[in-house]
XYZ file of C-alpha atoms in Angstrom:
397
model
C 0.000 0.000 0.000
C 2.782 2.443 0.851
C 4.423 1.743 -2.522
C 1.384 3.244 -4.213
C 1.187 6.285 -1.932
C 4.810 7.391 -1.638
C 5.235 8.620 -5.248
C 2.206 10.875 -4.758
C 3.237 12.564 -1.499
C 4.729 15.583 -3.263
C 1.359 16.362 -4.808
C -0.299 16.446 -1.399
C 2.421 18.726 -0.043
C 2.045 21.103 -2.982
C -1.745 21.247 -2.695
C -1.911 21.747 1.068
C 1.432 23.203 2.108
C 1.659 20.459 4.736
C 5.059 18.820 5.091
C 4.889 15.027 5.349
C 7.656 13.058 7.051
C 7.258 9.305 6.724
C 9.042 6.598 8.671
C 8.782 3.104 7.218
C 9.381 0.193 9.565
C 8.929 -3.580 9.102
C 5.282 -4.543 9.360
C 6.120 -7.131 12.008
C 7.284 -4.308 14.303
C 4.557 -1.814 13.492
C 1.864 -2.770 15.967
C 4.279 -3.120 18.880
C 5.851 0.256 18.190
C 2.493 2.003 17.774
C 1.101 0.496 20.969
C 4.179 1.466 22.976
C 4.050 5.047 21.717
C 0.349 5.417 22.457
C 0.593 3.812 25.888
C 3.108 6.490 26.820
C 0.877 9.313 25.575
C 3.619 10.278 23.142
C 3.084 12.783 20.342
C 6.009 11.416 18.299
C 3.788 10.530 15.338
C 0.644 12.280 14.130
C -0.712 9.390 12.134
C -0.198 5.630 12.136
C -0.750 2.867 9.601
C -2.087 -0.274 11.268
C -4.359 -3.287 10.992
C -8.062 -2.607 11.554
C -8.208 -5.478 14.041
C -6.399 -3.249 16.556
C -9.198 -0.670 16.524
C -11.387 -1.703 19.468
C -8.480 -2.460 21.775
C -6.932 0.945 21.103
C -10.280 2.722 21.455
C -10.822 1.024 24.827
C -7.503 2.522 25.968
C -8.337 5.980 24.539
C -5.475 5.648 22.078
C -7.302 6.818 18.933
C -8.940 10.003 17.713
C -12.612 9.712 16.708
C -12.927 11.157 13.211
C -16.658 11.812 12.817
C -16.710 15.470 13.869
C -13.579 16.268 11.878
C -15.102 14.763 8.743
C -18.047 17.154 9.061
C -15.664 20.113 8.789
C -15.698 21.442 5.225
C -12.093 22.577 5.583
C -10.956 19.031 6.304
C -13.216 16.832 4.192
C -12.332 18.196 0.751
C -10.909 14.803 -0.261
C -13.403 12.659 1.633
C -16.183 10.650 -0.009
C -17.588 7.979 2.291
C -19.754 6.547 -0.490
C -16.617 5.652 -2.469
C -15.049 3.544 0.294
C -15.770 -0.190 0.272
C -18.273 -0.598 3.131
C -16.851 -3.910 4.355
C -13.455 -2.283 4.891
C -14.750 0.974 6.374
C -16.884 -0.834 8.941
C -13.804 -2.541 10.375
C -12.652 0.860 11.663
C -15.856 1.584 13.603
C -16.561 0.973 17.273
C -20.040 1.640 18.679
C -20.934 3.521 15.527
C -17.961 5.906 15.670
C -15.212 5.986 13.048
C -11.594 5.808 14.229
C -9.646 5.143 11.046
C -9.800 5.164 7.254
C -8.969 2.156 5.075
C -6.007 2.523 2.744
C -6.354 -0.975 1.421
C -8.083 -4.230 2.146
C -8.052 -7.861 1.217
C -9.848 -11.122 1.640
C -8.450 -14.609 1.059
C -8.709 -17.062 -1.799
C -7.084 -20.146 -3.241
C -4.294 -19.692 -5.770
C -3.110 -22.715 -7.743
C -0.826 -23.536 -10.642
C -3.004 -24.323 -13.639
C -0.144 -25.994 -15.512
C 0.683 -28.302 -12.601
C -2.958 -29.242 -12.091
C -3.242 -30.038 -15.795
C -0.057 -32.100 -15.698
C -1.358 -34.300 -12.885
C -4.997 -34.313 -13.938
C -6.217 -32.591 -10.778
C -9.429 -30.646 -10.294
C -9.627 -27.470 -8.257
C -10.284 -28.521 -4.640
C -13.613 -27.509 -3.168
C -12.997 -28.994 0.289
C -9.972 -28.968 2.565
C -9.750 -32.746 2.310
C -9.458 -32.373 -1.462
C -6.894 -29.609 -0.935
C -4.810 -31.932 1.219
C -4.992 -34.716 -1.368
C -3.916 -32.319 -4.134
C -0.936 -31.148 -2.077
C 0.031 -34.759 -1.344
C -0.264 -35.831 -4.986
C 1.808 -32.935 -6.302
C 4.578 -33.375 -3.760
C 4.815 -37.128 -4.206
C 4.476 -37.279 -7.996
C 7.034 -34.510 -8.456
C 9.472 -36.467 -6.333
C 9.528 -33.639 -3.814
C 10.700 -31.139 -6.436
C 7.536 -29.083 -5.998
C 5.838 -28.486 -2.687
C 2.104 -29.043 -2.658
C 1.220 -25.806 -0.895
C 2.746 -22.876 0.914
C 1.060 -21.168 3.871
C 1.846 -18.495 6.445
C 2.767 -20.334 9.630
C 4.547 -17.509 11.437
C 3.417 -16.196 14.804
C 1.301 -13.030 14.962
C -1.435 -12.158 12.508
C 0.335 -14.205 9.848
C -0.962 -17.612 10.862
C -4.206 -16.158 12.240
C -5.220 -14.791 8.836
C -4.162 -18.038 7.178
C -5.630 -20.505 9.683
C -8.951 -18.793 10.404
C -10.463 -19.817 7.029
C -9.709 -23.432 7.988
C -11.365 -22.991 11.390
C -14.430 -21.392 9.826
C -14.456 -23.827 6.909
C -14.709 -26.804 9.243
C -17.677 -25.186 11.001
C -15.759 -23.613 13.875
C -15.855 -20.075 15.219
C -13.709 -17.797 17.331
C -16.296 -16.721 19.917
C -19.580 -18.067 21.254
C -22.719 -16.104 22.107
C -21.331 -15.238 25.548
C -18.153 -13.620 24.173
C -16.056 -16.593 25.213
C -13.360 -18.111 23.041
C -14.710 -21.216 21.303
C -11.560 -22.606 19.708
C -11.714 -25.829 21.714
C -14.710 -27.105 19.739
C -14.184 -30.259 17.625
C -14.756 -28.178 14.490
C -12.155 -25.543 15.330
C -9.646 -28.204 16.391
C -10.157 -30.039 13.087
C -9.508 -26.837 11.150
C -6.293 -26.099 13.045
C -5.111 -29.686 12.600
C -5.655 -29.603 8.835
C -3.847 -26.282 8.535
C -0.901 -27.514 10.610
C -0.652 -30.822 8.703
C -0.384 -29.016 5.393
C 2.380 -26.745 6.684
C 4.282 -29.642 8.271
C 3.979 -32.150 5.457
C 3.729 -30.357 2.122
C 4.948 -26.756 2.524
C 8.491 -25.460 1.880
C 11.086 -25.586 4.683
C 10.690 -22.656 7.023
C 6.962 -22.216 6.365
C 6.318 -22.484 10.113
C 7.904 -19.023 10.306
C 6.555 -17.535 7.068
C 4.946 -14.125 7.098
C 3.125 -12.540 4.185
C 6.186 -11.712 2.111
C 7.941 -15.043 2.590
C 4.804 -16.916 1.620
C 4.136 -14.712 -1.382
C 7.667 -15.176 -2.686
C 7.602 -18.942 -2.193
C 4.562 -19.150 -4.451
C 5.523 -16.532 -7.043
C 8.996 -18.082 -7.382
C 7.430 -21.427 -8.256
C 8.315 -23.409 -5.135
C 4.750 -24.563 -4.449
C 1.690 -25.438 -6.514
C -0.918 -23.833 -4.245
C -1.323 -21.207 -1.609
C -4.172 -19.707 0.391
C -3.425 -16.084 1.071
C -4.491 -12.494 0.541
C -6.335 -11.451 -2.600
C -3.738 -8.692 -3.055
C -1.224 -11.424 -3.915
C -2.893 -11.816 -7.299
C -1.345 -8.555 -8.451
C 2.130 -9.809 -7.579
C 1.568 -13.187 -9.238
C 0.716 -11.444 -12.508
C 3.500 -8.849 -12.393
C 6.557 -9.934 -14.448
C 8.766 -7.807 -12.220
C 7.651 -9.774 -9.176
C 6.780 -13.252 -10.410
C 8.109 -16.240 -12.342
C 4.627 -17.686 -12.846
C 2.777 -14.941 -14.725
C -0.212 -16.375 -16.570
C 0.089 -19.780 -14.902
C -2.074 -19.130 -11.847
C -5.719 -19.982 -11.339
C -7.848 -18.321 -8.662
C -10.764 -19.853 -6.795
C -12.955 -19.251 -3.782
C -11.982 -20.768 -0.470
C -12.457 -24.511 0.021
C -14.991 -25.423 2.689
C -15.301 -28.732 4.504
C -18.887 -28.672 5.747
C -22.231 -27.684 4.288
C -23.202 -24.016 4.312
C -25.812 -24.501 7.033
C -23.049 -25.590 9.423
C -20.923 -22.492 8.925
C -20.772 -19.431 11.183
C -20.548 -17.026 8.270
C -18.188 -17.267 5.311
C -14.633 -18.545 5.542
C -12.632 -15.970 3.604
C -10.793 -13.674 6.012
C -11.711 -10.018 5.450
C -8.907 -7.701 6.531
C -8.165 -4.012 6.128
C -5.284 -1.733 7.014
C -5.553 1.980 7.328
C -4.639 5.258 8.925
C -5.302 6.179 12.550
C -4.664 9.525 14.225
C -2.823 10.038 17.489
C -5.116 11.760 20.033
C -2.123 13.103 21.965
C -0.907 15.567 19.334
C -1.937 19.235 19.085
C -5.195 20.259 17.444
C -3.372 21.701 14.439
C -1.530 18.409 13.919
C -4.779 16.438 14.278
C -6.386 18.498 11.545
C -3.391 18.091 9.239
C -3.448 14.342 9.864
C -7.160 14.126 9.030
C -6.528 15.959 5.788
C -3.730 13.541 4.888
C -5.768 10.445 5.798
C -8.701 11.542 3.637
C -6.357 12.407 0.778
C -4.616 9.023 0.953
C -7.955 7.200 0.781
C -9.492 9.388 -1.924
C -10.556 7.882 -5.238
C -7.979 9.854 -7.229
C -5.035 8.761 -5.097
C -6.275 5.188 -4.920
C -6.670 5.055 -8.703
C -3.144 6.355 -9.228
C -1.729 3.907 -6.674
C -2.753 0.934 -8.777
C -0.836 2.386 -11.732
C 2.481 2.882 -9.939
C 2.524 -0.417 -8.004
C 0.876 -3.867 -7.809
C -2.006 -2.454 -5.806
C -5.240 -4.375 -6.283
C -6.244 -3.950 -2.633
C -7.754 -0.519 -3.200
C -10.365 0.684 -0.732
C -12.021 2.825 -3.424
C -15.103 1.474 -5.184
C -14.610 3.696 -8.215
C -10.974 2.645 -8.562
C -11.949 -1.025 -8.405
C -14.713 -0.536 -10.960
C -12.565 1.385 -13.441
C -11.785 -0.172 -16.850
C -8.043 0.124 -16.144
C -8.379 -1.844 -12.900
C -10.519 -4.540 -14.508
C -8.137 -4.925 -17.414
C -4.993 -5.036 -15.312
C -6.324 -7.560 -12.819
C -8.551 -9.565 -15.171
C -6.995 -12.970 -14.300
C -8.273 -12.837 -10.720
C -10.716 -9.956 -10.360
C -13.826 -12.159 -10.274
C -12.437 -14.401 -7.531
C -11.172 -11.363 -5.626
C -14.479 -9.485 -5.711
C -16.336 -12.638 -4.666
C -13.985 -13.128 -1.710
C -14.285 -9.502 -0.609
C -18.073 -9.535 -0.856
C -18.200 -12.810 1.058
C -15.429 -12.064 3.548
C -15.634 -12.827 7.251
C -14.578 -9.918 9.504
C -14.149 -12.248 12.467
C -10.578 -11.064 13.026
C -11.543 -7.408 12.938
C -11.363 -4.915 15.769
C -14.697 -5.718 17.381
C -13.081 -7.176 20.497
C -11.297 -4.620 22.708
C -9.204 -7.432 24.184
C -8.304 -8.752 20.761
C -4.640 -7.777 20.656
C -3.743 -9.805 23.718
C -5.742 -12.917 22.931
C -4.692 -13.031 19.269
C -1.057 -13.245 20.317
C -1.766 -16.241 22.538
C -3.836 -18.038 19.903
C -1.220 -17.428 17.225
C 1.475 -18.946 19.439
C -0.750 -21.960 20.104
C -1.305 -22.529 16.377
C 2.431 -22.360 15.775
C 2.988 -24.955 18.498
C 0.750 -27.325 16.556
C 2.601 -26.631 13.315
C 6.017 -27.443 14.785
C 4.703 -30.493 16.638
C 5.087 -29.269 20.205
C 1.420 -29.993 20.916
C -1.515 -31.656 19.207
C -4.257 -29.399 17.904
C -6.561 -30.624 20.640
C -4.015 -29.957 23.392
C -3.075 -26.514 22.117
C -6.596 -25.273 21.431
C -8.028 -26.540 24.693
C -5.164 -25.045 26.705
C -5.256 -21.624 25.051
C -9.067 -21.466 25.169
C -9.159 -22.283 28.873
C -6.392 -19.800 29.623
C -7.998 -16.942 27.712
C -11.516 -17.569 29.022
C -10.339 -17.738 32.633
C -8.247 -14.588 32.404
C -8.595 -12.181 29.466
C -12.251 -12.980 28.764
C -13.280 -13.766 32.321
C -15.889 -11.017 32.062
C -16.452 -11.322 28.320
C -15.376 -8.417 26.163
C -15.876 -5.915 29.007
């Protein structure tokens, strides 16, 4: 997302006279650094880029500026058009009806597979996770181990949460029950985690237990594996000759699902968005400048230009996504991407103010299953009991 914005910063500075200083840090460090700064009441940064699933936790700690009143100010909303922002993304930044951030980009998840490899081995696109496992097994064994069946994000933090949640949902599991208690010790959730972990252990490239987004993307686009389940934004990289060795060889499909639709708690494609949040501890003048920048960065014009200067199919702008240029550039996967976005599950969003803490524990538990330290049943029952007896002892309150 930043690759699409950075070349346009000069235009914003010229139009507004506002000087923009940007610090880029590894995404894996971003949330920790932002939380530390905010917990100290620091005014070091005016604006922060972060995952929408941090929203409720930061709002509960009074770490974010509510934007609603600012967006009513005609001096500050010159770039803002709420009707142009994809509703599913925008809603991830709301808590109790108030808006605390603006989406720069978003994504859902889908299945990516090598059409040429599937043709070579006479395989059909898997519609269930059992079929997915059998495809991965066949490819790995019949290639003599020269091609891995699948690559997945196994690394701790949101990496394996985004990747494993579709398995949990697709087996009929859910994160929380009706009483706001963690429900990952159900047979369905355990089965989803076990299938995810088995695929990483048995048929993914070495090191996949530690893969984040970039490592997983590169493993697939460099031709190491025949399948991956990951973010819809990866389609743009797969089809970019500057980024990929498999241009034109990839097929895109909706997420596999193991059980019938009536046994699902919603869809099983993970809907995620990242955006801009404003530090409530800075001066009023800096808040207003930050609002202006956030609305500019998420405007239709900037979003449309971003897709031209970088592989940026994760636009949060409806008009940019519906433009002929967008449809032409991302034709190989646009149908599967739009389907996944429209049918995404926001279950990892910021609705839970205690989400940051519990997600870290669950992610570690999933990784323990991947590396064989614990069975899926042991890990999920232990982490569920721990979280429900401590973090969620009183529900989300």
